[in-house]
C-alpha positions in Angstrom: -52.4 75.5 23.0 -51.5 78.1 20.1 -50.0 81.9 21.2 -52.5 83.9 20.6 -51.7 85.8 18.1 -51.7 82.4 16.0 -54.6 81.4 17.1 -56.4 85.3 16.8 -55.4 84.8 13.0 -56.3 81.2 11.7 -59.7 82.4 13.7 -59.8 85.4 11.7 -58.9 83.0 8.6 -61.8 81.0 8.9 -63.9 83.4 9.9 -63.4 85.8 7.0 -62.5 82.8 4.2 -65.3 80.3 5.2 -68.5 79.3 4.3 -71.2 76.8 5.6 -73.7 75.1 3.2 -75.4 71.9 4.3 -76.9 71.4 0.4 -75.3 68.8 -1.7 -73.7 70.2 -4.6 -74.1 67.9 -7.5 -74.1 67.6 -11.4 -76.6 66.8 -13.9 -78.0 63.6 -14.1 -76.8 61.1 -15.8 -79.0 59.8 -18.4 -78.7 56.2 -17.4 -77.2 54.9 -13.7 -77.1 51.5 -11.9 -75.0 52.1 -9.4 -74.7 54.6 -6.5 -72.7 57.1 -6.7 -72.2 60.6 -4.4 -70.3 63.6 -6.3 -69.2 67.1 -4.3 -67.9 69.8 -5.7 -68.7 73.4 -7.6 -68.7 72.8 -11.6 -65.1 74.6 -11.2 -61.9 72.2 -11.8 -62.0 70.4 -8.2 -59.0 68.0 -6.5 -59.7 65.3 -4.7 -56.8 65.5 -2.4 -57.5 63.2 0.5 -60.3 60.5 1.9 -60.7 59.1 5.5 -64.0 57.5 7.0 -64.8 57.6 10.3 -66.0 53.7 12.5 -69.3 54.7 11.3 -69.4 55.6 8.0 -69.1 59.2 8.2 -66.9 60.5 5.6 -64.6 63.5 5.1 -63.1 64.7 1.7 -60.6 67.5 1.1 -59.9 68.9 -1.5 -59.2 72.0 -4.0 -60.7 74.0 -7.2 -59.2 76.6 -9.3 -61.5 79.0 -9.3 -62.5 81.5 -12.5 -60.2 84.2 -11.4 -57.5 81.3 -11.4 -57.1 81.0 -7.5 -57.2 78.1 -5.6 -60.1 77.6 -2.9 -59.3 74.9 -0.5 -62.0 72.9 0.8 -63.3 70.4 3.4 -66.0 68.5 3.3 -67.7 66.3 6.4 -70.5 64.0 5.3 -73.2 61.4 6.9 -73.9 57.7 6.7 -75.6 58.3 4.1 -73.0 60.3 2.2 -75.2 63.3 2.2 -73.1 67.0 3.5 -73.2 68.0 7.2 -70.7 69.9 7.4 -69.1 72.4 4.3 -65.4 74.6 4.9 -64.1 76.5 2.2 -61.0 78.6 2.3 -60.1 81.6 0.4 -58.4 85.0 0.8 -57.6 85.7 -2.7 -54.9 83.8 -2.2 -54.4 79.9 -2.9 -55.1 77.9 -0.3 -54.7 74.1 -0.5 -56.2 72.0 1.9 -54.0 68.3 1.1 -55.3 65.9 3.7 -58.4 63.9 5.7 -58.2 62.2 8.8 -60.4 60.6 11.4 -59.1 59.5 15.0 -60.5 60.0 18.6 -63.5 61.3 17.5 -61.9 64.6 16.2 -60.8 65.5 12.3 -57.7 67.0 11.3 -56.8 68.6 8.0 -53.5 70.0 7.0 -53.6 72.7 4.6 -51.8 75.5 3.6 -51.9 79.5 1.8 -48.9 81.3 -0.1 -50.1 84.6 -0.2 -46.4 85.7 -0.5 -45.0 82.9 -2.4 -43.7 81.5 1.7 -45.9 78.1 2.3 -47.7 79.0 5.8 -49.3 76.1 7.2 -51.7 74.5 9.3 -52.9 71.9 10.7 -57.0 72.7 11.7 -58.4 70.2 14.1 -62.2 70.1 14.7 -64.7 67.8 17.1 -68.0 65.5 15.8 -70.2 68.2 15.4 -67.8 69.8 13.0 -66.9 72.7 15.4 -63.2 74.2 15.0 -60.9 73.5 18.4 -58.0 74.6 17.4 -54.9 75.0 14.7 -52.0 74.3 14.2 -49.1 76.6 12.5 -45.9 75.1 10.9 -43.5 76.3 8.9 -42.5 74.8 5.9 -39.1 75.8 3.9 -39.2 74.0 0.3 -40.0 75.4 -3.5 -43.5 73.3 -3.2 -45.6 70.9 -1.0 -47.1 68.8 -3.5 -48.9 65.8 -0.7 -49.3 65.5 2.8 -50.5 62.1 4.3 -51.7 61.6 7.9 -49.9 58.3 9.5 -51.8 55.7 10.5 -49.9 53.4 13.9 -48.0 55.7 15.3 -49.3 57.0 19.0 -48.8 60.5 18.6 -50.6 61.9 15.2 -48.7 62.2 13.0 -48.6 63.6 9.1 -45.7 62.7 6.3 -45.4 66.1 3.7 -43.7 65.0 0.4 -42.3 68.2 -0.6 -39.6 69.9 -4.4 -36.9 71.6 -3.5 -35.6 72.4 -8.0 -34.3 68.5 -8.6 -34.9 66.9 -5.9 -38.0 66.1 -4.0 -38.2 65.6 0.2 -40.3 63.6 2.2 -40.7 65.2 5.7 -42.4 64.0 9.0 -44.3 65.8 11.4 -45.4 65.1 14.9 -48.2 67.3 17.3 -46.9 66.8 20.3 -48.5 66.3 23.6 -48.1 70.3 23.8 -50.6 70.3 20.9 -47.7 72.0 19.0 -46.3 71.0 15.7 -43.2 69.4 15.9 -40.5 68.4 12.6 -39.1 64.9 13.6 -37.0 63.8 10.3 -36.4 65.7 6.0 -34.7 62.7 4.0 -34.0 64.0 0.2 -35.2 61.3 -2.3 -33.3 59.9 -4.9 -35.2 61.4 -8.2 -37.9 63.6 -8.4 -41.4 61.9 -8.5 -43.7 62.6 -11.7 -47.1 62.6 -9.7 -48.6 60.9 -6.4 -46.2 59.2 -3.2 -47.6 56.6 -2.7 -46.6 54.7 1.3 -47.2 52.0 3.2 -47.1 52.1 7.0 -46.3 49.2 9.1 -47.4 48.5 13.1 -43.2 48.6 13.8 -43.5 52.5 12.3 -41.7 51.6 9.4 -42.7 53.1 6.0 -42.1 52.3 2.4 -42.3 54.8 0.2 -43.0 54.3 -3.7 -43.8 56.7 -7.2 -42.7 57.5 -10.4 -39.8 59.2 -11.5 -38.0 60.0 -14.7 -35.7 57.3 -15.9 -33.0 60.1 -16.5 -32.4 62.3 -14.0 -33.9 65.7 -14.5 -35.7 64.4 -17.5 -39.5 67.0 -17.8 -42.0 67.0 -20.6 -44.9 64.6 -21.8 -41.9 62.9 -23.8 -40.1 61.8 -20.9 -39.7 58.0 -19.9 -40.6 56.9 -16.2 -39.3 54.3 -13.4 -40.8 53.7 -10.5 -38.8 54.1 -7.0 -39.4 52.4 -4.1 -37.5 53.5 -0.5 -38.0 52.4 3.2 -37.6 54.4 5.9 -36.4 53.2 9.6 -36.2 55.1 12.8 -37.8 58.3 10.7 -35.1 58.3 8.7 -34.4 56.8 4.8 -32.1 53.7 4.1 -32.2 52.6 1.2 -33.9 53.4 -2.5 -34.0 51.5 -5.8 -35.2 52.5 -9.3 -37.1 49.6 -11.0 -38.9 49.5 -14.8 -37.9 48.9 -18.2 -35.6 51.0 -20.1 -37.7 53.5 -22.6 -40.7 52.9 -21.1 -43.3 55.3 -18.8 -44.1 52.9 -16.0 -46.3 54.0 -13.7 -47.2 53.5 -10.2 -50.5 53.0 -8.4 -48.7 51.6 -5.4 -46.5 49.7 -2.4 -47.4 47.1 0.3 -45.9 44.7 2.1 -46.8 41.2 2.9 -44.7 38.7 4.6 -41.8 40.3 4.6 -41.9 40.9 0.6 -42.9 44.1 -1.1 -45.3 44.3 -3.8 -45.7 47.2 -6.3 -48.4 47.8 -8.0 -48.2 50.0 -11.6 -49.8 50.5 -15.4 -47.6 51.3 -18.9 -48.1 54.4 -20.5 -47.6 53.1 -24.3 -47.4 56.7 -25.9 -47.5 60.2 -25.9 -50.8 59.7 -26.4 -52.0 57.0 -24.5 -51.8 56.4 -21.1 -53.7 52.9 -21.5 -52.3 49.1 -21.5 -53.1 46.0 -21.9 -52.3 44.9 -18.8 -51.7 46.2 -15.1 -48.0 44.7 -13.2 -47.1 43.8 -9.9 -43.3 43.9 -8.8 -42.2 41.2 -5.9 -39.4 42.5 -4.0 -38.0 41.5 -0.6 -37.7 43.9 2.2 -34.4 45.2 0.7 -36.0 46.4 -2.5 -34.5 44.0 -4.6 -36.6 42.8 -7.5 -37.8 38.9 -7.3 -40.2 38.7 -9.9 -42.7 40.3 -12.6 -46.4 39.5 -12.9 -48.4 40.5 -15.4 -52.8 41.9 -14.7 -55.0 41.5 -17.5 -57.6 43.9 -17.1 -61.0 43.4 -19.8 -60.1 46.2 -21.0 -57.2 49.1 -21.4 -56.5 50.4 -18.2 -54.8 52.7 -16.4 -54.5 52.2 -12.1 -54.2 54.9 -9.9 -53.8 52.9 -6.6 -53.7 49.3 -5.6 -53.7 48.2 -1.4 -53.8 45.0 0.4 -57.6 43.5 0.7 -57.3 40.9 3.7 -54.2 39.2 3.6 -54.3 37.1 0.9 -55.3 40.2 -1.8 -55.0 43.3 -3.8 -57.5 45.6 -4.9 -57.2 48.1 -7.4 -59.4 51.5 -8.6 -58.3 53.9 -12.3 -59.5 54.2 -15.2 -60.9 51.8 -18.1 -60.9 52.9 -22.0 -63.9 51.8 -23.1 -64.0 54.2 -26.4 -63.1 57.7 -27.6 -64.9 59.3 -25.7 -65.7 57.5 -22.8 -63.8 56.0 -19.7 -65.2 54.3 -17.4 -64.0 53.8 -13.4 -62.6 50.4 -12.5 -62.3 48.1 -9.3 -60.8 44.7 -9.5 -59.7 42.2 -6.7 -56.4 40.1 -7.9 -54.4 37.4 -6.0 -51.1 38.7 -4.7 -49.8 37.6 -7.6 -52.0 39.4 -10.5 -54.8 36.3 -11.2 -58.0 38.6 -11.7 -60.5 37.9 -9.3 -62.9 39.8 -10.0 -63.8 43.4 -12.7 -65.8 45.6 -12.5 -66.9 49.0 -13.6 -68.8 52.4 -13.3 -70.0 55.2 -15.0 -71.8 56.2 -18.3 -70.8 58.5 -21.1 -67.9 60.8 -20.9 -64.8 60.8 -18.7 -64.8 59.4 -14.6 -61.9 58.5 -13.0 -60.7 56.2 -9.6 -57.9 57.3 -7.6 -58.0 56.1 -4.1 -59.7 53.1 -2.0 -60.5 53.6 1.8 -61.4 50.3 3.1 -65.5 49.9 4.5 -65.5 49.9 8.9 -67.2 46.6 9.7 -66.6 42.7 9.3 -67.6 41.8 5.5 -65.6 45.5 4.7 -66.0 46.7 1.3 -64.3 49.9 -0.8 -65.3 53.3 -0.6 -63.8 54.4 -4.2 -63.2 57.9 -4.9 -62.1 60.0 -7.5 -63.1 62.9 -10.6 -65.8 62.7 -12.8 -66.3 65.1 -16.1 -68.8 67.7 -15.6 -68.9 69.4 -18.6 -68.8 68.6 -22.2 -67.0 71.3 -23.3 -64.1 72.2 -20.6 -62.1 68.3 -19.5 -60.7 70.9 -16.8 -64.6 71.4 -15.3 -64.3 68.2 -12.7 -66.2 67.1 -9.6 -65.2 64.7 -6.9 -67.6 61.7 -6.7 -67.9 58.7 -4.5 -69.0 55.0 -5.0 -70.0 52.9 -1.9 -69.4 48.3 -3.4 -69.3 45.5 -1.2 -66.2 43.0 -2.0 -68.4 41.9 -5.1 -68.3 44.8 -6.1 -71.8 45.6 -6.1 -73.2 49.7 -5.5 -74.0 49.9 -1.5 -76.8 52.6 -0.7 
């Protein structure tokens, strides 16, 4: 267990900064809804950082929000099988507190968070039991300028997580493990060949090989809205980076939405940014690579509307499933979900939304034999401020139909 002084510090943090709510916070009801949707938020700029689902259908959601005074407040929500909030925790000590991830394993809930009271990164893994009772806090230090994301890994015997951070003009990937001594241990630290713009996508194989992908500037060090981007794909073996490649057309922004390994070849999904004012494209695309990262083929994915994809993942062995946003008109953006073949032929495409802005950001497979999808993202809650978002979660079956 942790040393007594660290444990007392975390208990104090939780007692001071946590409030409990069994009420689901929702925005005003839309005029017309023909699908099932749950909303979580508090009329601030709520962001979705991580989501997981238990074998019996309970959902754990991690995020943060920007408060009126400008501070970041982290939050963690546990729902029942119907999506109603069972437990909620918020973390705010007049400092920026972020909750990065959510993970369920062996009847315990894990989440990783950081607090930056003096500009230094103080981080913890917080552990709760199935009743959401706090059981442990595991402190670890992060010597890096900016923490960008944390993802728990699925296939290791011990609980492991990957931290994506930035040091100046270089991103890094740091792997930690929670040992049998209930302490967080540094396993490896690798510099990436570029500075990612946005999310790092991770595909984990059963033999602990990791494939990473994301969007990087075409020219190293470039930043700003007019900077063009490529897609970078990397491979980690034995916890160390062994290769990286940059893919894409010159003077075109490719925006990554995922990487998967199928039958010893890699598929990387993405979409293009057509102009500075317009990040939608007529088609999504798939890069097919061999398992050493060399490009073999490119496939177009012809969607019904101009779209942007935020996540692509495997659906079984022979399909891909996508989510993102589709443009309806200048004032209306819908969530889309699509199933495609491995070479981009559309099998099914559906949209969810009413007036205003809604965007799908993550896909989680539902438990069970005939598994559907848990689509999660954000929905604008204000007609005045585009920064006011709630987190939304939709359950759909394989046909894209609403699940109650």
